[in-house]
Short mmCIF file of C-alpha atoms and ligand atoms in Angstrom, two decimals:
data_model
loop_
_atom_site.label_atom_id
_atom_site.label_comp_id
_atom_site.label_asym_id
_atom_site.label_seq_id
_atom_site.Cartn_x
_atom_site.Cartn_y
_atom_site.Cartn_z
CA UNK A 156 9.70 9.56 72.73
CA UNK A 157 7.66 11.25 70.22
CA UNK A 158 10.98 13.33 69.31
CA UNK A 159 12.48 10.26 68.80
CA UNK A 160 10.03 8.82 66.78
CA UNK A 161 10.34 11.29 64.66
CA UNK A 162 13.75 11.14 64.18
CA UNK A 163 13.54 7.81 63.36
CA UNK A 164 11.38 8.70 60.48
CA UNK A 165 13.39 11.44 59.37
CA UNK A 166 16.62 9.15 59.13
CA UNK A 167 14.24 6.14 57.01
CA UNK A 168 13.42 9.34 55.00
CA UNK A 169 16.85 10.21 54.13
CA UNK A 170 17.43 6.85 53.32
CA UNK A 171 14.66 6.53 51.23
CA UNK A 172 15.92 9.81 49.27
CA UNK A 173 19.39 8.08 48.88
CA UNK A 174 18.77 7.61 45.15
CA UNK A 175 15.75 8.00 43.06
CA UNK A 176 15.37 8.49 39.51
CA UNK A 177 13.62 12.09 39.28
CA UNK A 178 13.29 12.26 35.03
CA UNK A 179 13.12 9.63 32.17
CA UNK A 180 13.52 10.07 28.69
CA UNK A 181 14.78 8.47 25.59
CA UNK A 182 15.88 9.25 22.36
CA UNK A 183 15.41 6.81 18.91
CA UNK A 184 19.05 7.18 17.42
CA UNK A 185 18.46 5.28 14.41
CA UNK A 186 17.56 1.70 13.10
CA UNK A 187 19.82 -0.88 14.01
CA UNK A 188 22.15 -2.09 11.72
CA UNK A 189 21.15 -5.11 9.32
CA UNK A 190 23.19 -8.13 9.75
CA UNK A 191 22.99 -11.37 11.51
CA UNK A 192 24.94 -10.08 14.09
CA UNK A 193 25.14 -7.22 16.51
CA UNK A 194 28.12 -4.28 16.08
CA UNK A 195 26.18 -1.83 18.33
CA UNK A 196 25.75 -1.86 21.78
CA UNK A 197 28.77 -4.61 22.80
CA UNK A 198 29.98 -4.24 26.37
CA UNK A 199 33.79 -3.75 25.32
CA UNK A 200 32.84 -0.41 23.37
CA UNK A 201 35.03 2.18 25.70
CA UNK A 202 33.38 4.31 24.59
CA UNK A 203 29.89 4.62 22.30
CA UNK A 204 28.12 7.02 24.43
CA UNK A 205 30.61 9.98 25.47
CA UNK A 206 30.66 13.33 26.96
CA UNK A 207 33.11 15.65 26.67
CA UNK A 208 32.23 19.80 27.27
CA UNK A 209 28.76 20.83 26.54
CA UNK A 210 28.44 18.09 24.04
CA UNK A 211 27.78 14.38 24.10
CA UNK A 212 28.45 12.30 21.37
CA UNK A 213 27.38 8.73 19.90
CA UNK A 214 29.23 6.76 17.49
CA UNK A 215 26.92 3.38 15.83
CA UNK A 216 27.14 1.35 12.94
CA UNK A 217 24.32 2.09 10.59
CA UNK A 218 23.29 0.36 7.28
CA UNK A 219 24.93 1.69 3.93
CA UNK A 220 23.05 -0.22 1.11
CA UNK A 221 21.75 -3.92 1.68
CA UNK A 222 22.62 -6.40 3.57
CA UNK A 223 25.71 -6.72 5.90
CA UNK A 224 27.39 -3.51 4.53
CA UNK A 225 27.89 -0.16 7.02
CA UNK A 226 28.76 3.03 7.45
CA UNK A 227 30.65 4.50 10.87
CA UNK A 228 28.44 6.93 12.14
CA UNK A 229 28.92 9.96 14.31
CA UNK A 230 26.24 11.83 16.58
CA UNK A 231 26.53 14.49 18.96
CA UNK A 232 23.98 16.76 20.65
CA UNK A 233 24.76 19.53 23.15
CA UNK A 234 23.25 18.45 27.03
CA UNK A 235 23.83 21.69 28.90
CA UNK A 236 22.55 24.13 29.77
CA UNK A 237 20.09 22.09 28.03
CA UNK A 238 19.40 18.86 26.03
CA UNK A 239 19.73 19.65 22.04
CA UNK A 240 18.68 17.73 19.12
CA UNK A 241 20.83 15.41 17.89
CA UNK A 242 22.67 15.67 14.99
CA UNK A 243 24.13 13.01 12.68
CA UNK A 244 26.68 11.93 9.85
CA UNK A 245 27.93 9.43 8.38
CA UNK A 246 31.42 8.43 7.19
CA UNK A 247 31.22 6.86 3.73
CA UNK A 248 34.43 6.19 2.62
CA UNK A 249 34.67 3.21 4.58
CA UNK A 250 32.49 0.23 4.16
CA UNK A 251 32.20 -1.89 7.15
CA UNK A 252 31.20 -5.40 5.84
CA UNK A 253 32.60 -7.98 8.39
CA UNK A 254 29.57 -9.97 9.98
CA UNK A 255 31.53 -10.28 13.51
CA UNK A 256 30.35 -9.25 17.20
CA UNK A 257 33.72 -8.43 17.56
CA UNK A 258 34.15 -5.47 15.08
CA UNK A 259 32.51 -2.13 16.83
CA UNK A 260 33.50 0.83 16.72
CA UNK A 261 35.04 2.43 20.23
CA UNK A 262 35.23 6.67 20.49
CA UNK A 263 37.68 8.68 22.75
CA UNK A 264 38.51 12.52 23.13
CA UNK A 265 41.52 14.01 23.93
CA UNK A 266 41.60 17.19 26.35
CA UNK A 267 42.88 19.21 22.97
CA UNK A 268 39.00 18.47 21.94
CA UNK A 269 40.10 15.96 19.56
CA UNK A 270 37.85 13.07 18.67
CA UNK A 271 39.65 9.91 18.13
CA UNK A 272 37.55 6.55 16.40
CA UNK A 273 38.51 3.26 16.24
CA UNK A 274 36.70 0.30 14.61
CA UNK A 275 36.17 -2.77 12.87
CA UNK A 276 38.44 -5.23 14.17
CA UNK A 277 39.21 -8.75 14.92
CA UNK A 278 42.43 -9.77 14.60
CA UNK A 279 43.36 -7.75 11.78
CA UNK A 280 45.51 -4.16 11.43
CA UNK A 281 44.26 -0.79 13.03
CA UNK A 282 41.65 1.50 12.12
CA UNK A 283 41.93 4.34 13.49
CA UNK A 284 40.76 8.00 12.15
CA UNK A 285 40.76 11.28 14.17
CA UNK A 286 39.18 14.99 13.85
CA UNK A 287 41.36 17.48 12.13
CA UNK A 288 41.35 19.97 15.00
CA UNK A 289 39.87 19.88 18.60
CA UNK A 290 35.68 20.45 17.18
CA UNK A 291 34.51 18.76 20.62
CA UNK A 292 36.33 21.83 22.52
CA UNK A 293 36.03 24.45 19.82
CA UNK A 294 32.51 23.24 18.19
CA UNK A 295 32.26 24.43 14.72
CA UNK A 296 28.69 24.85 13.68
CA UNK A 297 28.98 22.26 11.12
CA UNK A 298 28.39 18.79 11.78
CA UNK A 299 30.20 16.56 8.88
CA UNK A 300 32.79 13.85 8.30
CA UNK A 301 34.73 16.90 6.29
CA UNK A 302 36.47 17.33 9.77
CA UNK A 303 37.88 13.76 9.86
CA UNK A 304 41.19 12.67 8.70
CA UNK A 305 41.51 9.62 7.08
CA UNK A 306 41.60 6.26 8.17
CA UNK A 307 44.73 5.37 9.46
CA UNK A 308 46.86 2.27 10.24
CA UNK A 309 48.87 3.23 12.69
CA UNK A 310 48.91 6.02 15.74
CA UNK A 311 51.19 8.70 14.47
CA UNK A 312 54.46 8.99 16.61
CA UNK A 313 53.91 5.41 18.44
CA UNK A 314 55.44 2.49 17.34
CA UNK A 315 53.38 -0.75 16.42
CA UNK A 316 52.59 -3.53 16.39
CA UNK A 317 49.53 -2.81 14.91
CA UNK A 318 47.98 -6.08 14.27
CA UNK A 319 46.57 -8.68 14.61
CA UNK A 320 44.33 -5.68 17.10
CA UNK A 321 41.22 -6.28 18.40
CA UNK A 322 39.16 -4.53 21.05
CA UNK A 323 40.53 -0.91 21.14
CA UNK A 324 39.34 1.41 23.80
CA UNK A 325 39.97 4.43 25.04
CA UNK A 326 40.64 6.99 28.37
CA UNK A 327 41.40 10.21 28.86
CA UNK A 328 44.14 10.72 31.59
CA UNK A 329 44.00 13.28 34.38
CA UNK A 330 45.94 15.66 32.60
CA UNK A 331 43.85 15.32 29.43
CA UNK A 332 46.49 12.91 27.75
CA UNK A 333 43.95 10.20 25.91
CA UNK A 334 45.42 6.64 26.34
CA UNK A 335 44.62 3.66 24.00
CA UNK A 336 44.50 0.01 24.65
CA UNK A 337 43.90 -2.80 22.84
CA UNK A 338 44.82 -6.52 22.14
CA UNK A 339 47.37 -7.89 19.88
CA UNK A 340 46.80 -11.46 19.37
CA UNK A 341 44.19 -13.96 19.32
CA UNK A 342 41.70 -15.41 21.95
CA UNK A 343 43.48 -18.05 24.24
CA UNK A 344 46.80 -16.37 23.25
CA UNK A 345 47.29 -12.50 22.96
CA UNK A 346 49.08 -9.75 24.70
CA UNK A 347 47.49 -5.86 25.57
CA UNK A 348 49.41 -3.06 24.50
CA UNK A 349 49.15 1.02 25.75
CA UNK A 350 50.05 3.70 23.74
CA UNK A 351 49.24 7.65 24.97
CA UNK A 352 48.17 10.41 22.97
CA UNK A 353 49.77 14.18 24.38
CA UNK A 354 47.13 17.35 23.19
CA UNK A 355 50.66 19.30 23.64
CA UNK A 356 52.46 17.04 20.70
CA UNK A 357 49.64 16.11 18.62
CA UNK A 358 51.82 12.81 18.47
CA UNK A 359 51.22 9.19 19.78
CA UNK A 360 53.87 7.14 21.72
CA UNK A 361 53.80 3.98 22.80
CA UNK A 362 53.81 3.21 26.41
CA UNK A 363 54.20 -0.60 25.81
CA UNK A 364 53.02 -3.86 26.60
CA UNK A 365 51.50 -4.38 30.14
CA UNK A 366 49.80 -7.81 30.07
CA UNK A 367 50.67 -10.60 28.08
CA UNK A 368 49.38 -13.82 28.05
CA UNK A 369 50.81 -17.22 29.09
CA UNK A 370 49.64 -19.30 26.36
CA UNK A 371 46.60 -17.47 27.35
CA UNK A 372 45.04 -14.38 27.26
CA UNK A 373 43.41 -11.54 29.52
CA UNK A 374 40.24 -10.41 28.70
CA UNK A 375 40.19 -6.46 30.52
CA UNK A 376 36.92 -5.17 32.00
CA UNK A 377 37.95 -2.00 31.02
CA UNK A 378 40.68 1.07 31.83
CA UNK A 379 39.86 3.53 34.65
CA UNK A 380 40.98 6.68 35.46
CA UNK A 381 40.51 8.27 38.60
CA UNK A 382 41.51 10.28 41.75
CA UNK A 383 44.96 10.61 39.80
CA UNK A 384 45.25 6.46 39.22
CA UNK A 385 44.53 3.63 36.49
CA UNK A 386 42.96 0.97 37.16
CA UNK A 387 42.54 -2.40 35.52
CA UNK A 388 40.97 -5.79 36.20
CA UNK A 389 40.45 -8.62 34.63
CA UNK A 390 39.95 -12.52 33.63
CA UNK A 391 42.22 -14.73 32.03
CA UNK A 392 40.97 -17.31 29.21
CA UNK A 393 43.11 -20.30 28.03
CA UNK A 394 41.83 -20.71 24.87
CA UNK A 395 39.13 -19.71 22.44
CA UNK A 396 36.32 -21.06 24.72
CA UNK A 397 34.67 -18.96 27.03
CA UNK A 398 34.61 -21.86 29.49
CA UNK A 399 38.17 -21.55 30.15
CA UNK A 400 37.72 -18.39 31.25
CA UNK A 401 39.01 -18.10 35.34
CA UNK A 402 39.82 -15.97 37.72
CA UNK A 403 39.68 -12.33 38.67
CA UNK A 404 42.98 -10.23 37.82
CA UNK A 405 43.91 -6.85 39.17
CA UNK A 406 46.64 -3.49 39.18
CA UNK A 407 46.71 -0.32 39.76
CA UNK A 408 48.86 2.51 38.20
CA UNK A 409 50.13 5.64 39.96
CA UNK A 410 51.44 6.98 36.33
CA UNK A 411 49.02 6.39 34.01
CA UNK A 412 50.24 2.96 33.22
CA UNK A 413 53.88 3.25 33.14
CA UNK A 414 54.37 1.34 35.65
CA UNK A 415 51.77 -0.91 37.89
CA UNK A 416 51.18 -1.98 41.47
CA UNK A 417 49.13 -4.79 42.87
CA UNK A 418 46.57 -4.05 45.08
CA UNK A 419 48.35 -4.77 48.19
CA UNK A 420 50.77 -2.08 46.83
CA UNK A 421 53.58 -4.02 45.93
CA UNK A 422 55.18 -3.12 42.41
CA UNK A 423 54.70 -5.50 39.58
CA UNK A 424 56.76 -5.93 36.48
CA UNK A 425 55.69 -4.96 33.01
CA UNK A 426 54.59 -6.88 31.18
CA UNK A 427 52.27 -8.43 33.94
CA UNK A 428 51.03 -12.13 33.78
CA UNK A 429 48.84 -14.19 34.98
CA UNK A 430 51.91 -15.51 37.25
CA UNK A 431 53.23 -12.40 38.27
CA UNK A 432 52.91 -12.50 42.57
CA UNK A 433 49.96 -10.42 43.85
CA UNK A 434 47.85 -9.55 40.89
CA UNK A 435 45.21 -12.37 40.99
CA UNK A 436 42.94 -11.05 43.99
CA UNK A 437 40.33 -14.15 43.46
CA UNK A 438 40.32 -17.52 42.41
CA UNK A 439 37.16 -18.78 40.18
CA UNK A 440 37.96 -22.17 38.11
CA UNK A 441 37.52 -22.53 34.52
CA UNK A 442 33.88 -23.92 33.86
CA UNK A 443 32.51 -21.27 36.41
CA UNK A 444 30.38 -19.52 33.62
CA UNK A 445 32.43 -16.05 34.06
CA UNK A 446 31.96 -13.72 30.86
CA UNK A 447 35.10 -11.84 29.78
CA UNK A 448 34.89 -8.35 29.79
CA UNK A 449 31.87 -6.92 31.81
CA UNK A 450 32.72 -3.76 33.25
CA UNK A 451 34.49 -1.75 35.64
CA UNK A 452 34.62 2.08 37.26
CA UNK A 453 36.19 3.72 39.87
CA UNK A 454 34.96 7.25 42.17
CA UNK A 455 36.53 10.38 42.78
CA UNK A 456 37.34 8.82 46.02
CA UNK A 457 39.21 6.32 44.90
CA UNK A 458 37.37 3.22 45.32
CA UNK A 459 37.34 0.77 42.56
CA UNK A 460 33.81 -1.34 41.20
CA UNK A 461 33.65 -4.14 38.92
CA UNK A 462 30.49 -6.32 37.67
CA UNK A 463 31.94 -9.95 36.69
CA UNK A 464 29.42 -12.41 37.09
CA UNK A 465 30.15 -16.26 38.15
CA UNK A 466 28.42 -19.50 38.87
CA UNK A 467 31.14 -20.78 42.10
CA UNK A 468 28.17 -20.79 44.19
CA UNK A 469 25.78 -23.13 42.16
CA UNK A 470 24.25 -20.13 40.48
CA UNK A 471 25.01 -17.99 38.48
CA UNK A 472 25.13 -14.24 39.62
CA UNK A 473 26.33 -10.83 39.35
CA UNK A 474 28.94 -9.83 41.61
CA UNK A 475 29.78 -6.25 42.51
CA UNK A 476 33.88 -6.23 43.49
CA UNK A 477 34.82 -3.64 45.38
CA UNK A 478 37.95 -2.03 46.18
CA UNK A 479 38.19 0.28 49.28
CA UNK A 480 41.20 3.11 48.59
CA UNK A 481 43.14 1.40 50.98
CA UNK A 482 42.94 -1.78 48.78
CA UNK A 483 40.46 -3.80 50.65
CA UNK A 484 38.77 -6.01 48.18
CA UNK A 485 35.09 -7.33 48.51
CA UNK A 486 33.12 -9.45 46.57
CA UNK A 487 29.48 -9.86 47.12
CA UNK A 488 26.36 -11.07 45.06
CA UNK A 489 23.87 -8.58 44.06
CA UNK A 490 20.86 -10.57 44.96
CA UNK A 491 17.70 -8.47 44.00
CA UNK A 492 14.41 -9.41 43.66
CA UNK A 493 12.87 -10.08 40.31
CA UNK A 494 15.94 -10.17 38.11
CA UNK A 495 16.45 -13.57 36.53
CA UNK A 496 19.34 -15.67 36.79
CA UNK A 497 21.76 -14.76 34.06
CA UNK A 498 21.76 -17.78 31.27
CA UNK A 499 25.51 -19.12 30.49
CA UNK A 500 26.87 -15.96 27.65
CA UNK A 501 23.72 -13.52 28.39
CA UNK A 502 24.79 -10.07 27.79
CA UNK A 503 26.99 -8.12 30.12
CA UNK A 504 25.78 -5.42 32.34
CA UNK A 505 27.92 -2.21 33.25
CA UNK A 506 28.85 -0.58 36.54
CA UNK A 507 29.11 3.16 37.18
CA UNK A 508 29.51 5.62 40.42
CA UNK A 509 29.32 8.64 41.48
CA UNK A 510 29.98 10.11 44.88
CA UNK A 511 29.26 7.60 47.81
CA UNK A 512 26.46 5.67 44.88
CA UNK A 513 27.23 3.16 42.60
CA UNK A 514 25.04 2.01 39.61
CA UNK A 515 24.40 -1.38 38.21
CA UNK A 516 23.10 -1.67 34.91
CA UNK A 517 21.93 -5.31 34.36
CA UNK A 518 20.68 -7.01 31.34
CA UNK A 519 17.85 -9.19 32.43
CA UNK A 520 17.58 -11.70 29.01
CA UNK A 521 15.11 -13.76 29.83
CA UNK A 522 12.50 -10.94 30.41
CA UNK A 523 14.58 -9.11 27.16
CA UNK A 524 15.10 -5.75 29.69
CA UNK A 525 17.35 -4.01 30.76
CA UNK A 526 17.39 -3.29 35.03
CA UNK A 527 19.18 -0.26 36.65
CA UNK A 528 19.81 -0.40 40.28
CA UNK A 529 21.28 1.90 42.98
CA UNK A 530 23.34 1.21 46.03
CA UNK A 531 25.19 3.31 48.62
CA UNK A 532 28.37 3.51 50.42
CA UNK A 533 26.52 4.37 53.41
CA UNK A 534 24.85 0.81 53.08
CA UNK A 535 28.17 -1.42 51.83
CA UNK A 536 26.88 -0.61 48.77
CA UNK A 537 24.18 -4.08 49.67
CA UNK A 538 21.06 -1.76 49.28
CA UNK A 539 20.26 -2.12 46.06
CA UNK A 540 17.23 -0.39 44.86
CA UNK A 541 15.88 -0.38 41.73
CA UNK A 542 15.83 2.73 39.77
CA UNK A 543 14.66 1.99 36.09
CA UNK A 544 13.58 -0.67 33.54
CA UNK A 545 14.09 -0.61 30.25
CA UNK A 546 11.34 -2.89 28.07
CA UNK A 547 12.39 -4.63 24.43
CA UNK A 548 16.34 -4.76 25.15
CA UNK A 549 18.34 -6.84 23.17
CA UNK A 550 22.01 -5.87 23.39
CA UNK A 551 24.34 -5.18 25.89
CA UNK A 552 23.75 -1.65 27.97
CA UNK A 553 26.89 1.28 27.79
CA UNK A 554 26.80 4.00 30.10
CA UNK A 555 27.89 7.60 29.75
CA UNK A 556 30.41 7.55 33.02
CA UNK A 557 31.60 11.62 31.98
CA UNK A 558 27.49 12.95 32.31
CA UNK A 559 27.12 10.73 35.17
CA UNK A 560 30.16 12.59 37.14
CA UNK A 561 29.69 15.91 35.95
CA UNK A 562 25.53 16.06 35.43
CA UNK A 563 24.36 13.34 37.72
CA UNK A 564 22.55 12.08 34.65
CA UNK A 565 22.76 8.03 33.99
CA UNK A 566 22.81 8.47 30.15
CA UNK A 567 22.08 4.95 27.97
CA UNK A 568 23.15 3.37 24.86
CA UNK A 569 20.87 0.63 24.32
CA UNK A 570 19.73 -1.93 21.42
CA UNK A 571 16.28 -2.98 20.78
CA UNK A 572 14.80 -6.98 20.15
CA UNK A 573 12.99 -7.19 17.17
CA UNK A 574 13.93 -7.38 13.43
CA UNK A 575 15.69 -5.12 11.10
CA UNK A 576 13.70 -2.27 10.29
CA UNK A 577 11.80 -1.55 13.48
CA UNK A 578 15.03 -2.73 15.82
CA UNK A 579 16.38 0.66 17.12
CA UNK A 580 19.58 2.24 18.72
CA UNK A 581 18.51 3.93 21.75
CA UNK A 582 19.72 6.83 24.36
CA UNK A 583 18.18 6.40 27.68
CA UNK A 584 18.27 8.93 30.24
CA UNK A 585 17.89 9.08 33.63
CA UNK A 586 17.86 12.29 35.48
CA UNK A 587 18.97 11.09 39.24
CA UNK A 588 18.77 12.67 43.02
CA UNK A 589 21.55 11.21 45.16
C1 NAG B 45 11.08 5.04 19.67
O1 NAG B 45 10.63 3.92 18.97
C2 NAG B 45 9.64 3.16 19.65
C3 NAG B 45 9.35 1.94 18.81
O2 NAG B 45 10.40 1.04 18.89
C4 NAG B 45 8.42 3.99 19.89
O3 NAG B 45 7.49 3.24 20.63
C5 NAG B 45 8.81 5.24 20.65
O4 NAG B 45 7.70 6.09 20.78
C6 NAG B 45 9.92 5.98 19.95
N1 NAG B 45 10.37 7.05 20.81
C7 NAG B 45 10.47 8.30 20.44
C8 NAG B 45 10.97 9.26 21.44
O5 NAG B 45 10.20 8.69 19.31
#
């Protein structure tokens, strides 16, 4: 009896240990930009907060001179064996001046230790600059734009088309490759295009179109990689009104997106549309408050997460999808206590795992924070605890998925509320036991 007792403690314990946040700490990165809009801290950034060796790296949009007029800028800071200062520059031959949500600035690094930007876009050509030689593998001492090509207008090797682009992103393959995405288009109508970097070439090449809209358009939550697949959901959105968006969208890649599968396994044709058999996995209607382009990860063991949130129910809520390996798809509500019912457009959370725990990162905008939460494998990932809050929050959270996986550190890009001048770009940190 009493042995059993204690067992029973010992296993609410273990439970109890399942996640916990163990350190917290936060870096200022700069000022927010000034403008009547917001360029930092967008939830379709893939990615703003990266890590790639020793080193992670920011990239943020930081007032030149005035009003509405920016410069890319460029931090990195070395995290192991321990957490450096950051250092910072800024690119100044190009002036960002477009007032437009739309136009951030998305980073990616190629296993040759190339770093690869891309930024300031809606619907016109590419920008797209990289670093002269591989300085996130072989880190030079200094820290300047001086390493940076310049900005270019096309991927060299690949073949266009190269506008009207919007919402590039990056992901580095398994074998290091670094793939970009983006739309070609407009909202209601536009098509999403892959092209693949190769450390070996130094060249680009295209590897095509793989969605394309039907009079429509699909919004992606994002490009995976993982245990050796791509993956990629999303919603579809008839015209320029977010109410249209509907649906949730899904396919799976055994080649790095040469060629796709639904998730019942069946292959699907490139380019895939909203009619191709097997891809749409659930049915929302239009009107159902879904934001495009939330977020999306995947573990080393193969199981896929998405955040989309939805109002089918009556309410609107977050939903955590999940994908077993063997391409079982749930959907379930993350009902937690205290966080507020997201308002129609609030800002998008992001989802992250690691091992048998998944992270939710959730914008809570009536309370202007930002929540993290934990949940476990061993509790269909319905446990959700929470781990953090962060106060004054005004943008939409991006998560470091790379120092997650290999530190088991949640690392934060965040935006403050408040006006220009005391509104700041954050890092968050959050040291975790699992
Ligand atoms: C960051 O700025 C906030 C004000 O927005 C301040 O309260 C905080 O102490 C600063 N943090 C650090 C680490 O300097």
């Amino acid at each position: 009896m009493l042995l059993l007792r204690a067992l029973a403690l010992l296993t609410l314990s273990l439970f109890s240990l399942a996640i916990s946040v163990t350190s917290t700490n936060h870096w200022n990165i700069t000022n927010d930009v000034e403008g009547s809009v917001r360029l930092n801290s967008l939830a379709f950034q893939q990615h703003a907060l990266h890590t790639f060796g020793d080193y992670q790296y920011v990239a943020f949009y930081k007032t030149a001179s005035g009003y509405g007029k920016h410069y890319v800028n460029l931090g990195r800071r070395r995290i192991a064996p321990s957490v450096g200062e950051w250092q910072y520059f800024a690119f100044t031959d190009y002036e960002q001046k477009t007032l437009d949500e739309h136009n951030t600035i998305s980073l990616g690094i190629s296993a040759d230790g190339k770093i690869h930007l891309s930024f300031d876009h809606h619907d016109v050509p590419l920008n797209y600059r990289v670093s002269s030689s591989g300085i996130a593998k072989t880190v030079p001492e200094q820290w300047s734009a001086s390493a940076f090509g310049a900005v270019q207008h096309s991927l060299p090797g690949s073949t266009g088309p190269w506008t009207k682009l919007t919402y590039p992103r990056f992901e580095r393959t398994a074998n290091g490759d670094l793939l970009m995405e983006f739309r070609i288009g407009q909202s209601g109508a536009g098509d999403s295009y892959m092209h693949r970097y190769s450390p070996t070439s130094g060249q680009w090449s295209s590897v095509g179109k793989y969605l394309q809209g039907e009079d429509n358009n699909a919004y992606i939550n994002g490009i995976t990689s993982a245990a050796g697949k791509l993956f990629v959901s999303w919603t579809v959105r008839e015209t320029p009104d977010a109410s249209t968006n509907h649906d949730f969208y899904f396919a799976v890649s055994d080649d790095d997106g040469r060629s796709w599968k639904t998730s019942a396994g069946q292959s699907v044709a490139k380019p895939i549309t909203p009619s191709s058999p097997g891809v749409r996995v659930y049915s929302i209607p239009q009107n159902s408050e879904i934001i495009n382009q939330e977020a999306q990860c995947a573990d080393e063991k193969g199981r896929f997460h998405a955040l989309m949130r939805d109002k089918s129910s009556g309410t609107a809520r977050f939903y955590h999808y999940l994908r077993t390996a063997s391409g079982t798809f749930t959907k379930t509500a993350i009902n937690v206590p205290g966080l507020s019912t997201p308002p129609y457009l609030a800002y998008r959370g992001k989802i992250v795992a690691v091992g048998d725990t998944v992270i939710a990162v959730l914008p809570d905008q009536p309370k202007q924070t930002v929540t993290v939460w934990g949940a476990t494998a061993g509790g269909n990932y319905q446990d959700w605890k929470s781990l953090a809050t962060i106060a004054n929050m005004a943008g939409e959270p991006l998560v470091d998925y790379e120092r997650l996986t290999r530190f088991g550190v949640l690392s934060v890009f965040a935006r403050q509320g408040g006006a220009f001048g005391t509104r700041k770009l954050q890092v968050w940190d959050f040291g975790l036991q699992m």
